Amino acid sequence: MTFFCYLWAIIRNNMNRKSIVQVITVITLLLFSACGGKEKTSDQSPVIDTIPMMVMQIQKCAKLYTAEYQVHKIVTHDDQMKLKGTFLQKEFDITLPMGERKIAIPMTASLKAYIDFSDFSEKNIRKRGDKIEIILPDPKVEMTSSKINHKEIKRHVSLLRNNFSDEELSIYEKQGRAAIINDIPKMGIIHMAQENAANTLIPMIEQMGYPQDKITITFRKKYTISDLPALLDQKTFAR
């Protein structure tokens, strides 16, 4: 500081007003630099947590339908009129001629798989370094419609038998619906639900800065036939 005072005395005695102003400016800049006045900059951009935003965007998918199947089934039934009894202490079981009934009932059912994201949360997201995994909620399968094609029903009723009643046709329709449910694991509808959910979510996640090869879309487990009852939307199958 003594040095600057001494320098100022010399300048004041030997320089005009304009030169003095210039020197003062230089000295001020030197002092500001010496006191660390230079602003520090950083090349690193602030880290933004994208997980809450991702959860919010995925929740907007709500009930995402991911697969649809049209299933055709032919339900068959046949029965014979028989006489059973005992004659002379011997049992008999006789099929009566002209006592046969047969029926083939074509029916169509529509199945849809969907994933409900209403309860999706950060628990469904795993992030490891630059990789991210989305664990989908359990898929659900619903039967949106089922009907019998009455015009295509084939039946054979012998003279000794009554025709099939509406109540019997209703029972056979329920049997057909049950058969369709049993066939669901063979249709690949769960796998298709996963693939189509991935096709919907991956572009959304890419927009948040994650490369496609760093994104994994999966279910919490590999489902088996024993899991099927829990995956069915029972309200639609009970109709």
PDB file of C-alpha atoms in Angstrom:
ATOM      1  CA  MET A   1       0.000   0.000   0.000  1.00  0.00           C
ATOM      2  CA  THR A   2       2.923   2.366   0.775  1.00  0.00           C
ATOM      3  CA  PHE A   3       4.192   1.738  -2.733  1.00  0.00           C
ATOM      4  CA  PHE A   4       0.911   2.855  -4.288  1.00  0.00           C
ATOM      5  CA  CYS A   5       0.841   6.031  -2.112  1.00  0.00           C
ATOM      6  CA  TYR A   6       4.383   6.917  -3.171  1.00  0.00           C
ATOM      7  CA  LEU A   7       3.503   6.291  -6.798  1.00  0.00           C
ATOM      8  CA  TRP A   8       0.421   8.480  -6.522  1.00  0.00           C
ATOM      9  CA  ALA A   9       2.488  11.419  -5.136  1.00  0.00           C
ATOM     10  CA  ILE A  10       4.881  11.269  -8.090  1.00  0.00           C
ATOM     11  CA  ILE A  11       2.026  11.045 -10.612  1.00  0.00           C
ATOM     12  CA  ARG A  12       0.130  13.971  -9.089  1.00  0.00           C
ATOM     13  CA  ASN A  13       3.161  16.266  -9.309  1.00  0.00           C
ATOM     14  CA  ASN A  14       4.164  15.346 -12.849  1.00  0.00           C
ATOM     15  CA  MET A  15       0.984  14.597 -14.851  1.00  0.00           C
ATOM     16  CA  ASN A  16      -2.022  16.513 -16.066  1.00  0.00           C
ATOM     17  CA  ARG A  17      -5.631  15.750 -15.025  1.00  0.00           C
ATOM     18  CA  LYS A  18      -6.386  13.460 -18.028  1.00  0.00           C
ATOM     19  CA  SER A  19      -3.317  11.327 -17.451  1.00  0.00           C
ATOM     20  CA  ILE A  20      -4.098  11.092 -13.748  1.00  0.00           C
ATOM     21  CA  VAL A  21      -7.566   9.662 -14.524  1.00  0.00           C
ATOM     22  CA  GLN A  22      -6.033   7.031 -16.807  1.00  0.00           C
ATOM     23  CA  VAL A  23      -3.492   6.018 -14.182  1.00  0.00           C
ATOM     24  CA  ILE A  24      -6.192   5.802 -11.502  1.00  0.00           C
ATOM     25  CA  THR A  25      -8.163   3.439 -13.762  1.00  0.00           C
ATOM     26  CA  VAL A  26      -5.124   1.192 -14.233  1.00  0.00           C
ATOM     27  CA  ILE A  27      -4.413   1.132 -10.491  1.00  0.00           C
ATOM     28  CA  THR A  28      -8.061   0.271  -9.737  1.00  0.00           C
ATOM     29  CA  LEU A  29      -7.949  -2.653 -12.127  1.00  0.00           C
ATOM     30  CA  LEU A  30      -4.725  -3.884 -10.549  1.00  0.00           C
ATOM     31  CA  LEU A  31      -6.204  -3.694  -7.077  1.00  0.00           C
ATOM     32  CA  PHE A  32      -9.417  -5.480  -8.165  1.00  0.00           C
ATOM     33  CA  SER A  33      -7.372  -8.244  -9.764  1.00  0.00           C
ATOM     34  CA  ALA A  34      -5.196  -8.595  -6.688  1.00  0.00           C
ATOM     35  CA  CYS A  35      -8.264  -8.977  -4.460  1.00  0.00           C
ATOM     36  CA  GLY A  36      -9.580 -11.910  -6.516  1.00  0.00           C
ATOM     37  CA  GLY A  37     -12.248  -9.907  -8.300  1.00  0.00           C
ATOM     38  CA  LYS A  38     -12.147 -12.218 -11.327  1.00  0.00           C
ATOM     39  CA  GLU A  39     -15.386 -14.189 -11.483  1.00  0.00           C
ATOM     40  CA  LYS A  40     -14.998 -17.921 -11.402  1.00  0.00           C
ATOM     41  CA  THR A  41     -16.743 -19.906 -14.110  1.00  0.00           C
ATOM     42  CA  SER A  42     -17.483 -23.577 -14.384  1.00  0.00           C
ATOM     43  CA  ASP A  43     -17.978 -25.676 -17.483  1.00  0.00           C
ATOM     44  CA  GLN A  44     -20.222 -28.094 -15.577  1.00  0.00           C
ATOM     45  CA  SER A  45     -23.961 -27.606 -16.098  1.00  0.00           C
ATOM     46  CA  PRO A  46     -26.226 -28.139 -13.076  1.00  0.00           C
ATOM     47  CA  VAL A  47     -27.445 -31.711 -12.585  1.00  0.00           C
ATOM     48  CA  ILE A  48     -31.223 -32.004 -13.055  1.00  0.00           C
ATOM     49  CA  ASP A  49     -33.125 -34.853 -11.405  1.00  0.00           C
ATOM     50  CA  THR A  50     -35.347 -36.166 -14.217  1.00  0.00           C
ATOM     51  CA  ILE A  51     -36.934 -39.000 -12.195  1.00  0.00           C
ATOM     52  CA  PRO A  52     -39.881 -37.006 -10.728  1.00  0.00           C
ATOM     53  CA  MET A  53     -40.640 -35.588 -14.183  1.00  0.00           C
ATOM     54  CA  MET A  54     -40.435 -39.085 -15.672  1.00  0.00           C
ATOM     55  CA  VAL A  55     -42.855 -40.451 -13.066  1.00  0.00           C
ATOM     56  CA  MET A  56     -45.313 -37.656 -13.815  1.00  0.00           C
ATOM     57  CA  GLN A  57     -45.156 -38.223 -17.573  1.00  0.00           C
ATOM     58  CA  ILE A  58     -45.603 -42.001 -17.268  1.00  0.00           C
ATOM     59  CA  GLN A  59     -48.533 -41.589 -14.869  1.00  0.00           C
ATOM     60  CA  LYS A  60     -50.283 -39.627 -17.624  1.00  0.00           C
ATOM     61  CA  CYS A  61     -50.452 -42.857 -19.654  1.00  0.00           C
ATOM     62  CA  ALA A  62     -53.111 -43.980 -17.137  1.00  0.00           C
ATOM     63  CA  LYS A  63     -54.708 -47.162 -18.512  1.00  0.00           C
ATOM     64  CA  LEU A  64     -52.465 -48.024 -21.456  1.00  0.00           C
ATOM     65  CA  TYR A  65     -53.922 -50.692 -23.741  1.00  0.00           C
ATOM     66  CA  THR A  66     -51.033 -52.644 -25.188  1.00  0.00           C
ATOM     67  CA  ALA A  67     -52.458 -55.690 -27.001  1.00  0.00           C
ATOM     68  CA  GLU A  68     -55.717 -56.920 -28.467  1.00  0.00           C
ATOM     69  CA  TYR A  69     -56.803 -60.351 -29.656  1.00  0.00           C
ATOM     70  CA  GLN A  70     -59.868 -61.603 -31.491  1.00  0.00           C
ATOM     71  CA  VAL A  71     -60.402 -65.218 -30.446  1.00  0.00           C
ATOM     72  CA  HIS A  72     -62.628 -67.682 -32.288  1.00  0.00           C
ATOM     73  CA  LYS A  73     -63.691 -70.817 -30.477  1.00  0.00           C
ATOM     74  CA  ILE A  74     -66.007 -73.677 -31.363  1.00  0.00           C
ATOM     75  CA  VAL A  75     -67.639 -75.213 -28.319  1.00  0.00           C
ATOM     76  CA  THR A  76     -68.869 -78.770 -28.874  1.00  0.00           C
ATOM     77  CA  HIS A  77     -71.149 -80.942 -26.800  1.00  0.00           C
ATOM     78  CA  ASP A  78     -72.731 -84.325 -27.345  1.00  0.00           C
ATOM     79  CA  ASP A  79     -74.707 -86.649 -25.149  1.00  0.00           C
ATOM     80  CA  GLN A  80     -76.578 -89.932 -25.465  1.00  0.00           C
ATOM     81  CA  MET A  81     -79.831 -91.060 -23.913  1.00  0.00           C
ATOM     82  CA  LYS A  82     -79.217 -94.206 -21.889  1.00  0.00           C
ATOM     83  CA  LEU A  83     -81.164 -96.638 -19.819  1.00  0.00           C
ATOM     84  CA  LYS A  84     -79.550 -97.779 -16.616  1.00  0.00           C
ATOM     85  CA  GLY A  85     -80.897-100.201 -14.073  1.00  0.00           C
ATOM     86  CA  THR A  86     -80.905-103.708 -12.680  1.00  0.00           C
ATOM     87  CA  PHE A  87     -82.681-106.736 -14.118  1.00  0.00           C
ATOM     88  CA  LEU A  88     -82.542-110.119 -12.461  1.00  0.00           C
ATOM     89  CA  GLN A  89     -79.844-108.796 -10.121  1.00  0.00           C
ATOM     90  CA  LYS A  90     -77.732-107.700 -13.089  1.00  0.00           C
ATOM     91  CA  GLU A  91     -76.938-104.086 -13.881  1.00  0.00           C
ATOM     92  CA  PHE A  92     -77.466-102.804 -17.404  1.00  0.00           C
ATOM     93  CA  ASP A  93     -76.472 -99.622 -19.245  1.00  0.00           C
ATOM     94  CA  ILE A  94     -78.031 -99.363 -22.684  1.00  0.00           C
ATOM     95  CA  THR A  95     -77.548 -96.538 -25.200  1.00  0.00           C
ATOM     96  CA  LEU A  96     -80.866 -95.921 -26.848  1.00  0.00           C
ATOM     97  CA  PRO A  97     -80.979 -95.654 -30.623  1.00  0.00           C
ATOM     98  CA  MET A  98     -82.176 -92.295 -31.871  1.00  0.00           C
ATOM     99  CA  GLY A  99     -81.288 -90.790 -28.482  1.00  0.00           C
ATOM    100  CA  GLU A 100     -78.261 -88.739 -29.471  1.00  0.00           C
ATOM    101  CA  ARG A 101     -77.754 -84.955 -29.355  1.00  0.00           C
ATOM    102  CA  LYS A 102     -74.796 -83.028 -30.748  1.00  0.00           C
ATOM    103  CA  ILE A 103     -74.067 -79.320 -31.012  1.00  0.00           C
ATOM    104  CA  ALA A 104     -71.193 -77.131 -32.228  1.00  0.00           C
ATOM    105  CA  ILE A 105     -71.328 -73.506 -31.129  1.00  0.00           C
ATOM    106  CA  PRO A 106     -68.999 -70.952 -32.757  1.00  0.00           C
ATOM    107  CA  MET A 107     -68.224 -68.021 -30.510  1.00  0.00           C
ATOM    108  CA  THR A 108     -66.013 -64.960 -30.736  1.00  0.00           C
ATOM    109  CA  ALA A 109     -64.348 -63.113 -27.889  1.00  0.00           C
ATOM    110  CA  SER A 110     -62.270 -59.936 -27.759  1.00  0.00           C
ATOM    111  CA  LEU A 111     -59.374 -59.801 -25.309  1.00  0.00           C
ATOM    112  CA  LYS A 112     -57.358 -56.722 -24.427  1.00  0.00           C
ATOM    113  CA  ALA A 113     -54.236 -56.401 -22.325  1.00  0.00           C
ATOM    114  CA  TYR A 114     -53.550 -53.151 -20.508  1.00  0.00           C
ATOM    115  CA  ILE A 115     -51.199 -51.679 -17.937  1.00  0.00           C
ATOM    116  CA  ASP A 116     -52.533 -49.309 -15.297  1.00  0.00           C
ATOM    117  CA  PHE A 117     -49.970 -46.578 -14.519  1.00  0.00           C
ATOM    118  CA  SER A 118     -52.116 -44.688 -12.006  1.00  0.00           C
ATOM    119  CA  ASP A 119     -50.013 -45.983  -9.082  1.00  0.00           C
ATOM    120  CA  PHE A 120     -46.666 -45.739 -10.911  1.00  0.00           C
ATOM    121  CA  SER A 121     -43.989 -44.194  -8.670  1.00  0.00           C
ATOM    122  CA  GLU A 122     -40.232 -43.829  -8.230  1.00  0.00           C
ATOM    123  CA  LYS A 123     -40.247 -47.393  -6.840  1.00  0.00           C
ATOM    124  CA  ASN A 124     -40.799 -48.541 -10.425  1.00  0.00           C
ATOM    125  CA  ILE A 125     -37.575 -46.885 -11.601  1.00  0.00           C
ATOM    126  CA  ARG A 126     -34.050 -48.148 -11.083  1.00  0.00           C
ATOM    127  CA  LYS A 127     -31.128 -45.980 -12.119  1.00  0.00           C
ATOM    128  CA  ARG A 128     -27.560 -47.283 -12.219  1.00  0.00           C
ATOM    129  CA  GLY A 129     -25.079 -44.776 -13.570  1.00  0.00           C
ATOM    130  CA  ASP A 130     -26.231 -43.805 -17.069  1.00  0.00           C
ATOM    131  CA  LYS A 131     -28.592 -46.798 -17.329  1.00  0.00           C
ATOM    132  CA  ILE A 132     -32.247 -46.712 -16.370  1.00  0.00           C
ATOM    133  CA  GLU A 133     -34.750 -49.532 -15.879  1.00  0.00           C
ATOM    134  CA  ILE A 134     -38.528 -49.101 -15.875  1.00  0.00           C
ATOM    135  CA  ILE A 135     -40.386 -51.861 -13.990  1.00  0.00           C
ATOM    136  CA  LEU A 136     -43.910 -52.009 -15.364  1.00  0.00           C
ATOM    137  CA  PRO A 137     -46.940 -52.597 -13.147  1.00  0.00           C
ATOM    138  CA  ASP A 138     -48.509 -56.044 -13.548  1.00  0.00           C
ATOM    139  CA  PRO A 139     -50.422 -56.332 -16.825  1.00  0.00           C
ATOM    140  CA  LYS A 140     -54.132 -57.048 -16.836  1.00  0.00           C
ATOM    141  CA  VAL A 141     -56.233 -58.928 -19.376  1.00  0.00           C
ATOM    142  CA  GLU A 142     -59.897 -58.144 -19.872  1.00  0.00           C
ATOM    143  CA  MET A 143     -62.599 -59.675 -22.059  1.00  0.00           C
ATOM    144  CA  THR A 144     -64.281 -56.740 -23.739  1.00  0.00           C
ATOM    145  CA  SER A 145     -66.911 -58.813 -25.543  1.00  0.00           C
ATOM    146  CA  SER A 146     -68.037 -62.351 -26.283  1.00  0.00           C
ATOM    147  CA  LYS A 147     -70.893 -63.571 -28.428  1.00  0.00           C
ATOM    148  CA  ILE A 148     -72.279 -66.683 -30.022  1.00  0.00           C
ATOM    149  CA  ASN A 149     -72.776 -66.753 -33.777  1.00  0.00           C
ATOM    150  CA  HIS A 150     -76.271 -68.209 -33.653  1.00  0.00           C
ATOM    151  CA  LYS A 151     -76.557 -68.458 -37.450  1.00  0.00           C
ATOM    152  CA  GLU A 152     -73.546 -70.784 -37.591  1.00  0.00           C
ATOM    153  CA  ILE A 153     -74.602 -73.167 -34.797  1.00  0.00           C
ATOM    154  CA  LYS A 154     -74.652 -76.781 -35.987  1.00  0.00           C
ATOM    155  CA  ARG A 155     -76.825 -79.221 -34.114  1.00  0.00           C
ATOM    156  CA  HIS A 156     -78.149 -82.728 -34.445  1.00  0.00           C
ATOM    157  CA  VAL A 157     -81.071 -83.763 -32.227  1.00  0.00           C
ATOM    158  CA  SER A 158     -82.563 -87.256 -32.448  1.00  0.00           C
ATOM    159  CA  LEU A 159     -86.297 -87.798 -32.510  1.00  0.00           C
ATOM    160  CA  LEU A 160     -86.364 -89.025 -28.919  1.00  0.00           C
ATOM    161  CA  ARG A 161     -84.620 -85.929 -27.573  1.00  0.00           C
ATOM    162  CA  ASN A 162     -85.601 -82.376 -26.841  1.00  0.00           C
ATOM    163  CA  ASN A 163     -83.817 -79.526 -28.551  1.00  0.00           C
ATOM    164  CA  PHE A 164     -81.104 -77.583 -26.703  1.00  0.00           C
ATOM    165  CA  SER A 165     -82.604 -74.947 -24.429  1.00  0.00           C
ATOM    166  CA  ASP A 166     -81.421 -71.353 -23.997  1.00  0.00           C
ATOM    167  CA  GLU A 167     -80.205 -72.266 -20.527  1.00  0.00           C
ATOM    168  CA  GLU A 168     -78.046 -75.039 -21.967  1.00  0.00           C
ATOM    169  CA  LEU A 169     -76.630 -72.689 -24.620  1.00  0.00           C
ATOM    170  CA  SER A 170     -75.741 -70.215 -21.857  1.00  0.00           C
ATOM    171  CA  ILE A 171     -73.900 -72.973 -19.970  1.00  0.00           C
ATOM    172  CA  TYR A 172     -71.951 -73.938 -23.113  1.00  0.00           C
ATOM    173  CA  GLU A 173     -71.039 -70.291 -23.701  1.00  0.00           C
ATOM    174  CA  LYS A 174     -69.556 -70.099 -20.197  1.00  0.00           C
ATOM    175  CA  GLN A 175     -67.598 -73.263 -20.933  1.00  0.00           C
ATOM    176  CA  GLY A 176     -66.272 -71.601 -24.092  1.00  0.00           C
ATOM    177  CA  ARG A 177     -65.229 -68.515 -22.157  1.00  0.00           C
ATOM    178  CA  ALA A 178     -63.399 -70.731 -19.657  1.00  0.00           C
ATOM    179  CA  ALA A 179     -61.613 -72.498 -22.522  1.00  0.00           C
ATOM    180  CA  ILE A 180     -60.508 -69.121 -23.935  1.00  0.00           C
ATOM    181  CA  ILE A 181     -59.122 -68.111 -20.534  1.00  0.00           C
ATOM    182  CA  ASN A 182     -57.108 -71.323 -20.374  1.00  0.00           C
ATOM    183  CA  ASP A 183     -55.646 -70.541 -23.794  1.00  0.00           C
ATOM    184  CA  ILE A 184     -54.418 -67.046 -22.838  1.00  0.00           C
ATOM    185  CA  PRO A 185     -50.878 -68.192 -21.874  1.00  0.00           C
ATOM    186  CA  LYS A 186     -50.495 -69.703 -25.356  1.00  0.00           C
ATOM    187  CA  MET A 187     -51.411 -66.454 -27.108  1.00  0.00           C
ATOM    188  CA  GLY A 188     -48.339 -64.469 -26.081  1.00  0.00           C
ATOM    189  CA  ILE A 189     -50.542 -61.561 -25.053  1.00  0.00           C
ATOM    190  CA  ILE A 190     -48.439 -60.809 -21.937  1.00  0.00           C
ATOM    191  CA  HIS A 191     -45.217 -60.641 -23.964  1.00  0.00           C
ATOM    192  CA  MET A 192     -46.909 -58.403 -26.529  1.00  0.00           C
ATOM    193  CA  ALA A 193     -48.099 -56.128 -23.716  1.00  0.00           C
ATOM    194  CA  GLN A 194     -44.492 -55.672 -22.581  1.00  0.00           C
ATOM    195  CA  GLU A 195     -43.213 -54.950 -26.106  1.00  0.00           C
ATOM    196  CA  ASN A 196     -45.918 -52.411 -26.894  1.00  0.00           C
ATOM    197  CA  ALA A 197     -45.482 -50.684 -23.528  1.00  0.00           C
ATOM    198  CA  ALA A 198     -41.774 -50.352 -24.317  1.00  0.00           C
ATOM    199  CA  ASN A 199     -42.568 -48.849 -27.739  1.00  0.00           C
ATOM    200  CA  THR A 200     -44.673 -46.227 -25.986  1.00  0.00           C
ATOM    201  CA  LEU A 201     -42.332 -45.378 -23.106  1.00  0.00           C
ATOM    202  CA  ILE A 202     -38.875 -45.483 -24.722  1.00  0.00           C
ATOM    203  CA  PRO A 203     -39.384 -42.411 -26.972  1.00  0.00           C
ATOM    204  CA  MET A 204     -40.703 -40.509 -23.953  1.00  0.00           C
ATOM    205  CA  ILE A 205     -37.624 -41.403 -21.897  1.00  0.00           C
ATOM    206  CA  GLU A 206     -35.270 -40.628 -24.791  1.00  0.00           C
ATOM    207  CA  GLN A 207     -36.615 -37.067 -24.817  1.00  0.00           C
ATOM    208  CA  MET A 208     -35.328 -36.734 -21.252  1.00  0.00           C
ATOM    209  CA  GLY A 209     -31.779 -37.427 -22.388  1.00  0.00           C
ATOM    210  CA  TYR A 210     -31.385 -41.204 -22.030  1.00  0.00           C
ATOM    211  CA  PRO A 211     -30.027 -43.100 -25.077  1.00  0.00           C
ATOM    212  CA  GLN A 212     -32.201 -45.989 -26.229  1.00  0.00           C
ATOM    213  CA  ASP A 213     -29.486 -48.583 -25.564  1.00  0.00           C
ATOM    214  CA  LYS A 214     -29.407 -47.469 -21.901  1.00  0.00           C
ATOM    215  CA  ILE A 215     -33.152 -47.991 -21.347  1.00  0.00           C
ATOM    216  CA  THR A 216     -34.676 -51.286 -20.162  1.00  0.00           C
ATOM    217  CA  ILE A 217     -38.433 -51.915 -19.916  1.00  0.00           C
ATOM    218  CA  THR A 218     -39.377 -54.993 -17.911  1.00  0.00           C
ATOM    219  CA  PHE A 219     -41.993 -56.591 -15.667  1.00  0.00           C
ATOM    220  CA  ARG A 220     -41.241 -57.383 -12.046  1.00  0.00           C
ATOM    221  CA  LYS A 221     -41.191 -61.128 -12.851  1.00  0.00           C
ATOM    222  CA  LYS A 222     -41.744 -63.713 -15.554  1.00  0.00           C
ATOM    223  CA  TYR A 223     -45.375 -64.743 -15.284  1.00  0.00           C
ATOM    224  CA  THR A 224     -46.513 -68.348 -15.372  1.00  0.00           C
ATOM    225  CA  ILE A 225     -49.887 -70.057 -15.741  1.00  0.00           C
ATOM    226  CA  SER A 226     -50.295 -70.000 -11.968  1.00  0.00           C
ATOM    227  CA  ASP A 227     -50.173 -66.178 -12.087  1.00  0.00           C
ATOM    228  CA  LEU A 228     -53.007 -65.994 -14.615  1.00  0.00           C
ATOM    229  CA  PRO A 229     -55.941 -65.605 -12.163  1.00  0.00           C
ATOM    230  CA  ALA A 230     -54.294 -62.517 -10.672  1.00  0.00           C
ATOM    231  CA  LEU A 231     -53.780 -60.977 -14.116  1.00  0.00           C
ATOM    232  CA  LEU A 232     -57.399 -61.337 -15.235  1.00  0.00           C
ATOM    233  CA  ASP A 233     -59.772 -58.421 -14.900  1.00  0.00           C
ATOM    234  CA  GLN A 234     -62.391 -60.546 -13.145  1.00  0.00           C
ATOM    235  CA  LYS A 235     -65.182 -57.998 -13.661  1.00  0.00           C
ATOM    236  CA  THR A 236     -65.048 -58.462 -17.423  1.00  0.00           C
ATOM    237  CA  PHE A 237     -64.757 -62.258 -17.362  1.00  0.00           C
ATOM    238  CA  ALA A 238     -67.674 -62.605 -14.950  1.00  0.00           C
ATOM    239  CA  ARG A 239     -70.144 -60.943 -17.294  1.00  0.00           C
TER     240      ARG A 239
END
